[in-house]
PDB file of C-alpha atoms in Angstrom:
ATOM      1  CA  MET A   1     118.034  86.798 142.332  1.00 49.00           C
ATOM      2  CA  VAL A   2     118.527  83.862 139.947  1.00 52.00           C
ATOM      3  CA  PRO A   3     121.138  84.963 137.318  1.00 63.00           C
ATOM      4  CA  TRP A   4     118.944  84.248 134.301  1.00 57.00           C
ATOM      5  CA  ARG A   5     115.829  85.989 135.588  1.00 66.00           C
ATOM      6  CA  ARG A   6     116.901  89.550 134.851  1.00 69.00           C
ATOM      7  CA  PRO A   7     117.777  88.926 131.150  1.00 73.00           C
ATOM      8  CA  LEU A   8     114.566  86.933 130.757  1.00 73.00           C
ATOM      9  CA  THR A   9     112.542  89.747 132.304  1.00 77.00           C
ATOM     10  CA  ILE A  10     114.124  92.252 129.904  1.00 75.00           C
ATOM     11  CA  VAL A  11     113.352  90.049 126.903  1.00 74.00           C
ATOM     12  CA  VAL A  12     109.734  89.592 128.000  1.00 74.00           C
ATOM     13  CA  ARG A  13     109.253  93.317 128.560  1.00 77.00           C
ATOM     14  CA  LEU A  14     110.785  94.180 125.188  1.00 77.00           C
ATOM     15  CA  SER A  15     108.578  91.602 123.484  1.00 75.00           C
ATOM     16  CA  VAL A  16     105.449  92.962 125.138  1.00 75.00           C
ATOM     17  CA  ALA A  17     106.456  96.527 124.225  1.00 77.00           C
ATOM     18  CA  ALA A  18     107.039  95.473 120.601  1.00 74.00           C
ATOM     19  CA  VAL A  19     103.653  93.754 120.384  1.00 73.00           C
ATOM     20  CA  LEU A  20     101.860  96.744 121.915  1.00 80.00           C
ATOM     21  CA  THR A  21     103.659  99.103 119.514  1.00 79.00           C
ATOM     22  CA  LEU A  22     102.618  97.004 116.521  1.00 76.00           C
ATOM     23  CA  LEU A  23      99.027  96.905 117.756  1.00 77.00           C
ATOM     24  CA  VAL A  24      98.983 100.695 118.122  1.00 81.00           C
ATOM     25  CA  LEU A  25     100.445 101.124 114.623  1.00 79.00           C
ATOM     26  CA  GLU A  26      97.929  98.626 113.230  1.00 74.00           C
ATOM     27  CA  GLY A  27      95.069 100.576 114.795  1.00 80.00           C
ATOM     28  CA  GLY A  28      96.474 103.843 113.481  1.00 82.00           C
ATOM     29  CA  VAL A  29      96.700 102.559 109.895  1.00 75.00           C
ATOM     30  CA  ARG A  30      93.146 101.224 110.076  1.00 77.00           C
ATOM     31  CA  LEU A  31      91.896 104.618 111.203  1.00 82.00           C
ATOM     32  CA  VAL A  32      93.985 106.870 108.965  1.00 81.00           C
ATOM     33  CA  ALA A  33      94.754 104.867 105.821  1.00 79.00           C
ATOM     34  CA  PRO A  34      92.959 101.506 105.799  1.00 84.00           C
ATOM     35  CA  VAL A  35      94.027  99.007 103.143  1.00 84.00           C
ATOM     36  CA  ASP A  36      91.400  97.436 100.875  1.00 88.00           C
ATOM     37  CA  ARG A  37      93.482  94.630  99.361  1.00 89.00           C
ATOM     38  CA  PHE A  38      94.817  91.599 101.198  1.00 89.00           C
ATOM     39  CA  GLU A  39      96.566  88.765  99.453  1.00 90.00           C
ATOM     40  CA  TYR A  40      98.814  85.785  99.757  1.00 90.00           C
ATOM     41  CA  ILE A  41      99.998  84.702  96.312  1.00 92.00           C
ATOM     42  CA  PRO A  42     101.504  81.175  96.434  1.00 92.00           C
ATOM     43  CA  ASN A  43     104.517  82.104  94.302  1.00 92.00           C
ATOM     44  CA  THR A  44     108.151  81.335  95.030  1.00 91.00           C
ATOM     45  CA  PHE A  45     111.587  81.983  93.557  1.00 92.00           C
ATOM     46  CA  ASP A  46     112.939  79.576  90.969  1.00 95.00           C
ATOM     47  CA  PRO A  47     116.571  79.644  89.791  1.00 95.00           C
ATOM     48  CA  VAL A  48     115.532  79.042  86.164  1.00 97.00           C
ATOM     49  CA  CYS A  49     112.080  80.593  85.771  1.00 96.00           C
ATOM     50  CA  GLN A  50     112.534  83.231  88.500  1.00 95.00           C
ATOM     51  CA  ILE A  51     108.872  82.886  89.537  1.00 94.00           C
ATOM     52  CA  ARG A  52     106.730  79.797  89.826  1.00 95.00           C
ATOM     53  CA  GLN A  53     103.821  78.651  91.948  1.00 96.00           C
ATOM     54  CA  LEU A  54     104.306  76.589  95.082  1.00 95.00           C
ATOM     55  CA  PRO A  55     102.975  73.022  94.916  1.00 97.00           C
ATOM     56  CA  LEU A  56      99.991  72.073  97.078  1.00 96.00           C
ATOM     57  CA  ALA A  57      99.619  75.646  98.294  1.00 94.00           C
ATOM     58  CA  ARG A  58      96.599  77.685  99.287  1.00 93.00           C
ATOM     59  CA  GLY A  59      96.524  81.439  98.812  1.00 93.00           C
ATOM     60  CA  PHE A  60      93.886  84.144  98.552  1.00 94.00           C
ATOM     61  CA  ILE A  61      93.053  87.631  97.326  1.00 94.00           C
ATOM     62  CA  HIS A  62      90.462  89.707  99.155  1.00 93.00           C
ATOM     63  CA  CYS A  63      89.652  93.131  97.754  1.00 91.00           C
ATOM     64  CA  GLN A  64      86.619  95.307  97.054  1.00 91.00           C
ATOM     65  CA  GLU A  65      86.043  93.763  93.624  1.00 93.00           C
ATOM     66  CA  TYR A  66      86.303  90.069  94.527  1.00 94.00           C
ATOM     67  CA  ARG A  67      87.327  87.411  97.036  1.00 95.00           C
ATOM     68  CA  ILE A  68      89.005  84.281  95.682  1.00 96.00           C
ATOM     69  CA  GLU A  69      91.132  81.370  96.821  1.00 95.00           C
ATOM     70  CA  LEU A  70      94.241  80.328  94.903  1.00 96.00           C
ATOM     71  CA  CYS A  71      94.901  76.609  95.283  1.00 96.00           C
ATOM     72  CA  THR A  72      97.554  74.617  93.446  1.00 98.00           C
ATOM     73  CA  ASN A  73      98.062  70.922  92.807  1.00 97.00           C
ATOM     74  CA  SER A  74     101.307  68.993  93.340  1.00 97.00           C
ATOM     75  CA  GLY A  75     102.684  70.396  90.074  1.00 97.00           C
ATOM     76  CA  GLY A  76     102.126  73.989  91.165  1.00 97.00           C
ATOM     77  CA  LEU A  77      99.249  74.477  88.719  1.00 98.00           C
ATOM     78  CA  ARG A  78      95.977  76.200  89.564  1.00 97.00           C
ATOM     79  CA  GLU A  79      94.015  73.028  89.016  1.00 96.00           C
ATOM     80  CA  ASP A  80      91.623  71.180  91.326  1.00 93.00           C
ATOM     81  CA  ARG A  81      92.956  67.895  89.975  1.00 95.00           C
ATOM     82  CA  GLU A  82      96.309  66.246  89.545  1.00 96.00           C
ATOM     83  CA  VAL A  83      97.708  66.459  86.012  1.00 97.00           C
ATOM     84  CA  PRO A  84     100.281  63.772  85.188  1.00 96.00           C
ATOM     85  CA  TYR A  85     102.944  64.418  82.589  1.00 96.00           C
ATOM     86  CA  ALA A  86     101.800  61.412  80.583  1.00 94.00           C
ATOM     87  CA  LYS A  87      98.928  62.288  78.241  1.00 93.00           C
ATOM     88  CA  PRO A  88      96.014  59.832  78.058  1.00 88.00           C
ATOM     89  CA  ALA A  89      95.747  57.930  74.815  1.00 88.00           C
ATOM     90  CA  ALA A  90      93.559  59.488  72.104  1.00 89.00           C
ATOM     91  CA  GLN A  91      93.414  62.788  74.004  1.00 94.00           C
ATOM     92  CA  ARG A  92      94.818  66.152  72.948  1.00 97.00           C
ATOM     93  CA  ARG A  93      96.134  68.792  75.326  1.00 98.00           C
ATOM     94  CA  ILE A  94      96.145  72.582  75.449  1.00 98.00           C
ATOM     95  CA  LEU A  95      98.714  74.108  77.792  1.00 98.00           C
ATOM     96  CA  CYS A  96      97.670  77.645  78.797  1.00 98.00           C
ATOM     97  CA  LEU A  97     100.584  79.990  79.559  1.00 98.00           C
ATOM     98  CA  GLY A  98     100.259  83.512  80.907  1.00 97.00           C
ATOM     99  CA  ASP A  99     100.258  85.670  84.016  1.00 97.00           C
ATOM    100  CA  SER A 100      97.521  86.604  86.493  1.00 96.00           C
ATOM    101  CA  PHE A 101      95.001  86.819  83.637  1.00 96.00           C
ATOM    102  CA  THR A 102      95.557  83.135  82.903  1.00 97.00           C
ATOM    103  CA  VAL A 103      95.778  82.145  86.561  1.00 97.00           C
ATOM    104  CA  GLY A 104      92.386  83.772  86.945  1.00 97.00           C
ATOM    105  CA  PHE A 105      92.683  86.642  89.397  1.00 96.00           C
ATOM    106  CA  GLY A 106      89.124  87.727  90.066  1.00 95.00           C
ATOM    107  CA  VAL A 107      87.415  84.382  89.455  1.00 97.00           C
ATOM    108  CA  ALA A 108      87.146  81.005  91.136  1.00 96.00           C
ATOM    109  CA  GLY A 109      89.320  78.131  89.986  1.00 95.00           C
ATOM    110  CA  ASP A 110      86.534  76.572  87.921  1.00 95.00           C
ATOM    111  CA  GLU A 111      85.760  79.923  86.243  1.00 97.00           C
ATOM    112  CA  THR A 112      89.122  80.583  84.543  1.00 97.00           C
ATOM    113  CA  PHE A 113      89.167  80.509  80.754  1.00 96.00           C
ATOM    114  CA  ALA A 114      91.358  77.383  80.943  1.00 97.00           C
ATOM    115  CA  ALA A 115      88.666  75.678  83.033  1.00 97.00           C
ATOM    116  CA  PHE A 116      85.985  76.709  80.518  1.00 97.00           C
ATOM    117  CA  LEU A 117      88.105  75.350  77.671  1.00 97.00           C
ATOM    118  CA  ASP A 118      88.576  72.100  79.545  1.00 97.00           C
ATOM    119  CA  ALA A 119      84.868  71.707  80.293  1.00 96.00           C
ATOM    120  CA  SER A 120      83.810  72.666  76.756  1.00 96.00           C
ATOM    121  CA  LEU A 121      86.222  70.386  74.914  1.00 96.00           C
ATOM    122  CA  ALA A 122      86.281  67.371  77.251  1.00 93.00           C
ATOM    123  CA  PRO A 123      86.831  64.495  76.953  1.00 93.00           C
ATOM    124  CA  ALA A 124      88.624  64.742  73.610  1.00 95.00           C
ATOM    125  CA  VAL A 125      90.743  67.725  74.712  1.00 97.00           C
ATOM    126  CA  GLU A 126      92.235  68.590  78.092  1.00 97.00           C
ATOM    127  CA  ALA A 127      93.139  72.200  78.916  1.00 98.00           C
ATOM    128  CA  ILE A 128      95.730  72.856  81.634  1.00 98.00           C
ATOM    129  CA  ASN A 129      96.091  76.144  83.494  1.00 98.00           C
ATOM    130  CA  ALA A 130      99.833  76.821  83.757  1.00 98.00           C
ATOM    131  CA  GLY A 131      99.544  80.557  84.390  1.00 98.00           C
ATOM    132  CA  VAL A 132     101.803  82.193  86.988  1.00 97.00           C
ATOM    133  CA  ALA A 133     101.102  85.679  88.321  1.00 96.00           C
ATOM    134  CA  GLY A 134     103.762  88.317  87.858  1.00 93.00           C
ATOM    135  CA  THR A 135     105.410  86.686  84.862  1.00 96.00           C
ATOM    136  CA  GLY A 136     106.043  87.638  81.261  1.00 97.00           C
ATOM    137  CA  THR A 137     106.887  85.718  78.108  1.00 98.00           C
ATOM    138  CA  ALA A 138     110.491  85.379  79.308  1.00 98.00           C
ATOM    139  CA  HIS A 139     109.417  83.485  82.433  1.00 98.00           C
ATOM    140  CA  GLN A 140     106.958  81.374  80.464  1.00 98.00           C
ATOM    141  CA  LEU A 141     109.563  80.421  77.866  1.00 98.00           C
ATOM    142  CA  ALA A 142     111.989  79.432  80.638  1.00 98.00           C
ATOM    143  CA  TRP A 143     109.314  77.331  82.365  1.00 98.00           C
ATOM    144  CA  PHE A 144     108.176  75.650  79.157  1.00 98.00           C
ATOM    145  CA  THR A 145     111.680  74.552  78.198  1.00 98.00           C
ATOM    146  CA  LEU A 146     112.306  73.401  81.782  1.00 97.00           C
ATOM    147  CA  GLU A 147     109.055  71.632  82.559  1.00 97.00           C
ATOM    148  CA  GLY A 148     106.051  72.650  80.473  1.00 98.00           C
ATOM    149  CA  TRP A 149     106.974  70.403  77.546  1.00 98.00           C
ATOM    150  CA  ARG A 150     106.742  67.390  79.880  1.00 98.00           C
ATOM    151  CA  TYR A 151     102.939  67.697  79.784  1.00 98.00           C
ATOM    152  CA  ALA A 152     103.108  66.749  76.079  1.00 97.00           C
ATOM    153  CA  PRO A 153     100.833  69.554  74.836  1.00 98.00           C
ATOM    154  CA  ASP A 154      99.495  69.565  71.304  1.00 98.00           C
ATOM    155  CA  VAL A 155      98.783  73.290  71.542  1.00 98.00           C
ATOM    156  CA  VAL A 156     100.411  75.934  73.725  1.00 98.00           C
ATOM    157  CA  LEU A 157      98.024  78.860  74.210  1.00 98.00           C
ATOM    158  CA  LEU A 158      99.874  82.022  75.245  1.00 98.00           C
ATOM    159  CA  THR A 159      97.912  85.055  76.498  1.00 97.00           C
ATOM    160  CA  PRO A 160     100.346  87.999  76.705  1.00 95.00           C
ATOM    161  CA  VAL A 161      99.304  91.290  78.296  1.00 94.00           C
ATOM    162  CA  VAL A 162     100.827  94.730  77.906  1.00 92.00           C
ATOM    163  CA  ASN A 163     102.849  94.620  81.136  1.00 92.00           C
ATOM    164  CA  ASP A 164     104.731  91.613  79.746  1.00 95.00           C
ATOM    165  CA  PHE A 165     106.925  94.032  77.798  1.00 93.00           C
ATOM    166  CA  THR A 166     108.461  95.445  80.979  1.00 92.00           C
ATOM    167  CA  ASP A 167     108.296  92.112  82.844  1.00 94.00           C
ATOM    168  CA  ASN A 168     110.401  90.484  80.123  1.00 96.00           C
ATOM    169  CA  THR A 169     113.090  93.141  80.308  1.00 94.00           C
ATOM    170  CA  LYS A 170     113.373  93.633  84.043  1.00 92.00           C
ATOM    171  CA  SER A 171     113.474  89.876  84.688  1.00 93.00           C
ATOM    172  CA  GLY A 172     116.924  89.694  83.061  1.00 94.00           C
ATOM    173  CA  LEU A 173     116.238  86.085  82.059  1.00 96.00           C
ATOM    174  CA  PHE A 174     117.001  86.711  78.388  1.00 96.00           C
ATOM    175  CA  THR A 175     119.172  89.299  76.680  1.00 95.00           C
ATOM    176  CA  PHE A 176     120.474  89.819  73.171  1.00 95.00           C
ATOM    177  CA  ALA A 177     123.911  88.545  72.150  1.00 95.00           C
ATOM    178  CA  PRO A 178     125.997  90.705  69.778  1.00 94.00           C
ATOM    179  CA  ASP A 179     124.754  88.618  66.842  1.00 94.00           C
ATOM    180  CA  GLY A 180     121.124  89.280  67.806  1.00 92.00           C
ATOM    181  CA  SER A 181     120.399  85.824  69.231  1.00 94.00           C
ATOM    182  CA  LEU A 182     118.847  85.327  72.657  1.00 96.00           C
ATOM    183  CA  VAL A 183     120.993  84.388  75.635  1.00 97.00           C
ATOM    184  CA  GLN A 184     119.339  82.835  78.700  1.00 97.00           C
ATOM    185  CA  HIS A 185     120.636  83.730  82.174  1.00 97.00           C
ATOM    186  CA  PRO A 186     120.098  82.213  85.628  1.00 96.00           C
ATOM    187  CA  ALA A 187     117.397  83.986  87.607  1.00 94.00           C
ATOM    188  CA  VAL A 188     118.534  86.555  90.156  1.00 87.00           C
ATOM    189  CA  GLN A 189     116.749  87.122  93.455  1.00 81.00           C
ATOM    190  CA  SER A 190     117.184  90.480  95.149  1.00 74.00           C
ATOM    191  CA  ARG A 191     118.024  90.792  98.839  1.00 74.00           C
ATOM    192  CA  ALA A 192     114.664  92.441  99.468  1.00 69.00           C
ATOM    193  CA  LEU A 193     112.757  89.509  97.975  1.00 72.00           C
ATOM    194  CA  ARG A 194     114.825  87.066 100.018  1.00 78.00           C
ATOM    195  CA  LEU A 195     113.762  88.933 103.142  1.00 75.00           C
ATOM    196  CA  LEU A 196     110.128  88.798 102.073  1.00 74.00           C
ATOM    197  CA  ARG A 197     110.416  85.042 101.558  1.00 76.00           C
ATOM    198  CA  LEU A 198     111.727  84.693 105.106  1.00 78.00           C
ATOM    199  CA  LEU A 199     108.838  86.804 106.375  1.00 77.00           C
ATOM    200  CA  ARG A 200     106.344  84.465 104.710  1.00 78.00           C
ATOM    201  CA  ARG A 201     107.751  81.605 106.787  1.00 80.00           C
ATOM    202  CA  VAL A 202     106.833  83.302 110.062  1.00 81.00           C
ATOM    203  CA  PRO A 203     104.134  81.245 111.858  1.00 83.00           C
ATOM    204  CA  GLY A 204     100.751  82.842 111.343  1.00 81.00           C
ATOM    205  CA  TYR A 205     101.747  84.808 108.250  1.00 81.00           C
ATOM    206  CA  THR A 206      98.934  83.479 106.064  1.00 79.00           C
ATOM    207  CA  THR A 207      96.295  83.757 108.797  1.00 79.00           C
ATOM    208  CA  VAL A 208      97.140  86.916 110.731  1.00 80.00           C
ATOM    209  CA  PHE A 209      99.968  88.933 109.186  1.00 79.00           C
ATOM    210  CA  SER A 210      98.736  88.715 105.599  1.00 83.00           C
ATOM    211  CA  ARG A 211      95.475  90.335 106.751  1.00 84.00           C
ATOM    212  CA  SER A 212      97.197  93.120 108.651  1.00 88.00           C
ATOM    213  CA  HIS A 213      96.516  96.630 107.367  1.00 87.00           C
ATOM    214  CA  LEU A 214      99.970  97.725 108.565  1.00 84.00           C
ATOM    215  CA  LEU A 215     101.854  94.894 106.853  1.00 84.00           C
ATOM    216  CA  ASN A 216      99.860  95.159 103.632  1.00 84.00           C
ATOM    217  CA  ALA A 217     100.404  98.912 103.435  1.00 85.00           C
ATOM    218  CA  PHE A 218     104.128  98.247 103.754  1.00 81.00           C
ATOM    219  CA  LYS A 219     104.038  95.450 101.152  1.00 81.00           C
ATOM    220  CA  GLN A 220     102.189  97.580  98.614  1.00 81.00           C
ATOM    221  CA  ALA A 221     104.518 100.549  99.083  1.00 81.00           C
ATOM    222  CA  PHE A 222     107.525  98.244  98.845  1.00 78.00           C
ATOM    223  CA  ALA A 223     106.215  96.600  95.648  1.00 78.00           C
ATOM    224  CA  VAL A 224     105.811  99.964  93.896  1.00 77.00           C
ATOM    225  CA  ARG A 225     109.324 101.035  94.878  1.00 80.00           C
ATOM    226  CA  HIS A 226     110.937  97.679  94.138  1.00 75.00           C
ATOM    227  CA  HIS A 227     109.443  97.306  90.651  1.00 76.00           C
ATOM    228  CA  GLY A 228     110.248 100.921  89.882  1.00 79.00           C
ATOM    229  CA  ARG A 229     113.903 100.237  90.655  1.00 79.00           C
ATOM    230  CA  LEU A 230     113.895  97.100  88.507  1.00 77.00           C
ATOM    231  CA  GLU A 231     112.443  98.998  85.551  1.00 78.00           C
ATOM    232  CA  ALA A 232     114.959 101.812  85.958  1.00 77.00           C
ATOM    233  CA  ALA A 233     117.842  99.329  86.149  1.00 78.00           C
ATOM    234  CA  ALA A 234     116.597  97.478  83.063  1.00 77.00           C
ATOM    235  CA  ALA A 235     116.320 100.752  81.143  1.00 73.00           C
ATOM    236  CA  GLY A 236     119.902 101.669  82.045  1.00 75.00           C
ATOM    237  CA  GLY A 237     119.172 105.354  81.683  1.00 75.00           C
ATOM    238  CA  ALA A 238     118.153 104.995  78.043  1.00 78.00           C
ATOM    239  CA  PRO A 239     115.576 107.398  76.553  1.00 81.00           C
ATOM    240  CA  ALA A 240     111.988 106.186  76.687  1.00 80.00           C
ATOM    241  CA  PRO A 241     111.604 105.590  72.907  1.00 84.00           C
ATOM    242  CA  GLU A 242     114.753 103.459  72.891  1.00 89.00           C
ATOM    243  CA  VAL A 243     113.464 101.436  75.868  1.00 87.00           C
ATOM    244  CA  VAL A 244     110.167 100.802  74.082  1.00 88.00           C
ATOM    245  CA  ARG A 245     111.969  99.666  70.923  1.00 91.00           C
ATOM    246  CA  HIS A 246     114.135  97.297  72.960  1.00 92.00           C
ATOM    247  CA  GLU A 247     111.142  95.865  74.817  1.00 93.00           C
ATOM    248  CA  ASP A 248     109.263  95.326  71.570  1.00 93.00           C
ATOM    249  CA  ALA A 249     112.248  93.605  69.951  1.00 95.00           C
ATOM    250  CA  LEU A 250     112.778  91.378  72.996  1.00 96.00           C
ATOM    251  CA  ALA A 251     109.100  90.406  73.116  1.00 95.00           C
ATOM    252  CA  GLN A 252     109.154  89.429  69.430  1.00 96.00           C
ATOM    253  CA  ALA A 253     112.353  87.419  69.861  1.00 97.00           C
ATOM    254  CA  LEU A 254     110.902  85.600  72.878  1.00 98.00           C
ATOM    255  CA  LEU A 255     107.783  84.719  70.914  1.00 97.00           C
ATOM    256  CA  ARG A 256     109.879  83.303  68.081  1.00 97.00           C
ATOM    257  CA  GLU A 257     111.957  81.303  70.571  1.00 98.00           C
ATOM    258  CA  LEU A 258     108.842  79.953  72.265  1.00 98.00           C
ATOM    259  CA  ARG A 259     107.346  79.041  68.886  1.00 98.00           C
ATOM    260  CA  ASP A 260     110.502  77.123  67.965  1.00 98.00           C
ATOM    261  CA  ALA A 261     110.589  75.394  71.368  1.00 98.00           C
ATOM    262  CA  CYS A 262     106.945  74.340  70.965  1.00 98.00           C
ATOM    263  CA  GLU A 263     107.462  73.049  67.434  1.00 98.00           C
ATOM    264  CA  ALA A 264     110.533  71.099  68.532  1.00 98.00           C
ATOM    265  CA  ARG A 265     108.281  69.297  71.023  1.00 97.00           C
ATOM    266  CA  GLY A 266     105.504  68.679  68.517  1.00 97.00           C
ATOM    267  CA  ALA A 267     103.214  71.469  69.740  1.00 98.00           C
ATOM    268  CA  ALA A 268     101.702  74.447  67.939  1.00 98.00           C
ATOM    269  CA  LEU A 269     101.940  77.891  69.545  1.00 98.00           C
ATOM    270  CA  VAL A 270      98.776  79.995  69.504  1.00 98.00           C
ATOM    271  CA  VAL A 271      99.097  83.590  70.737  1.00 97.00           C
ATOM    272  CA  MET A 272      95.938  85.254  72.042  1.00 95.00           C
ATOM    273  CA  PRO A 273      96.865  88.786  73.224  1.00 92.00           C
ATOM    274  CA  VAL A 274      94.752  90.233  76.012  1.00 90.00           C
ATOM    275  CA  PRO A 275      93.325  93.497  74.616  1.00 84.00           C
ATOM    276  CA  ALA A 276      94.658  96.700  76.117  1.00 75.00           C
ATOM    277  CA  ARG A 277      92.349  99.408  77.357  1.00 72.00           C
ATOM    278  CA  PRO A 278      90.553 100.903  74.304  1.00 73.00           C
ATOM    279  CA  GLY A 279      91.962 104.265  73.327  1.00 63.00           C
ATOM    280  CA  SER A 280      95.032 103.919  75.558  1.00 61.00           C
ATOM    281  CA  ALA A 281      98.616 104.371  74.402  1.00 59.00           C
ATOM    282  CA  GLU A 282      99.077 100.634  75.037  1.00 62.00           C
ATOM    283  CA  GLU A 283      96.514  99.535  72.452  1.00 56.00           C
ATOM    284  CA  PRO A 284      98.722  99.894  69.306  1.00 62.00           C
ATOM    285  CA  ARG A 285     101.513  98.050  71.094  1.00 65.00           C
ATOM    286  CA  MET A 286      99.371  94.981  71.730  1.00 64.00           C
ATOM    287  CA  ASP A 287      97.984  95.074  68.182  1.00 63.00           C
ATOM    288  CA  ALA A 288     101.526  94.974  66.813  1.00 59.00           C
TER     289      ALA A 288
END
C-alpha cells in the first residue's frame, strides 16, 4: 500500500463521521428545540471603540417578527450611499449615534428614523445613520472622538436606551479616576470573542452556518453566558444599589464628555432617550 494512503483514508473517514454527526445533531435540534432567530450582524472588534461595523458588508436578521438585510457602505455606516467626510457647501448635517435602535433592527435601511430625517429635511440637511448594534454611550463617545467628528456634523443626535447603562460599564472603555474625571482605556477582546471571529471566517458561514439551528442555539446560549460574566465582572461583587449608582454616574459623565467633544468640534449634542417599557422599573431611570 502507498504510505500516504492509510493516513488519508483515516482523515477522510473522520471528516465524514464529523459531518454525519453534525447533521444528526442539526436534525435533533430542529425536532426538539428549533431556533426562531437567525442573524449575521456585520460587526467587528475595534481597538478603540471595541465594536464597529464592517465596511461594505452584508448581514441579515431573520426572526418571527421581521426579516431584514443589514448593508453598510465603505465607511461602515448603514447607508445605501457613500458619505464623504467633507460636507457639501450650504448643507447642514445630523449625525445619528446609538445602538440597534438607531441602526434600525426590525426595519429596512430606508425605514430607519435617520433615513426619515434625511428624506424629510433634504436637501438643506443630511442625516447620517452611524448606529452600531451592541454599543452604549461609551462606545459612541470613543467612535465620535476617533472618527465621527470627521463627518463635520452640525448636530449629533444620540438615542440612548436603558441597556446602555450596563453596556457602558461592562465595556471597560471608560472608568473614573480618583479625582472623578473619566479615563479612556484601550478596548479588550475576550478569548471567546476572538474564537467567534475566527468562526465567522469559515467559508460558508454567512450562507449555511449562520442559518443552522444547532449553531444558532449555541451562539444564543453563549451570548447569554458571556454577557452575564461581563456584567458580573464589571459589578465586582458590589451590591445591586451601588452598581446602579455607579452606572448612572458613569452614564452622566459620558454624556457630559460627549457634549464637550461635540462642542469642541462645532456641533450641538441632542439627546433623545428611547422610552423604556411603561410601568417598568427601567422607566424612572431613563427619565432621569
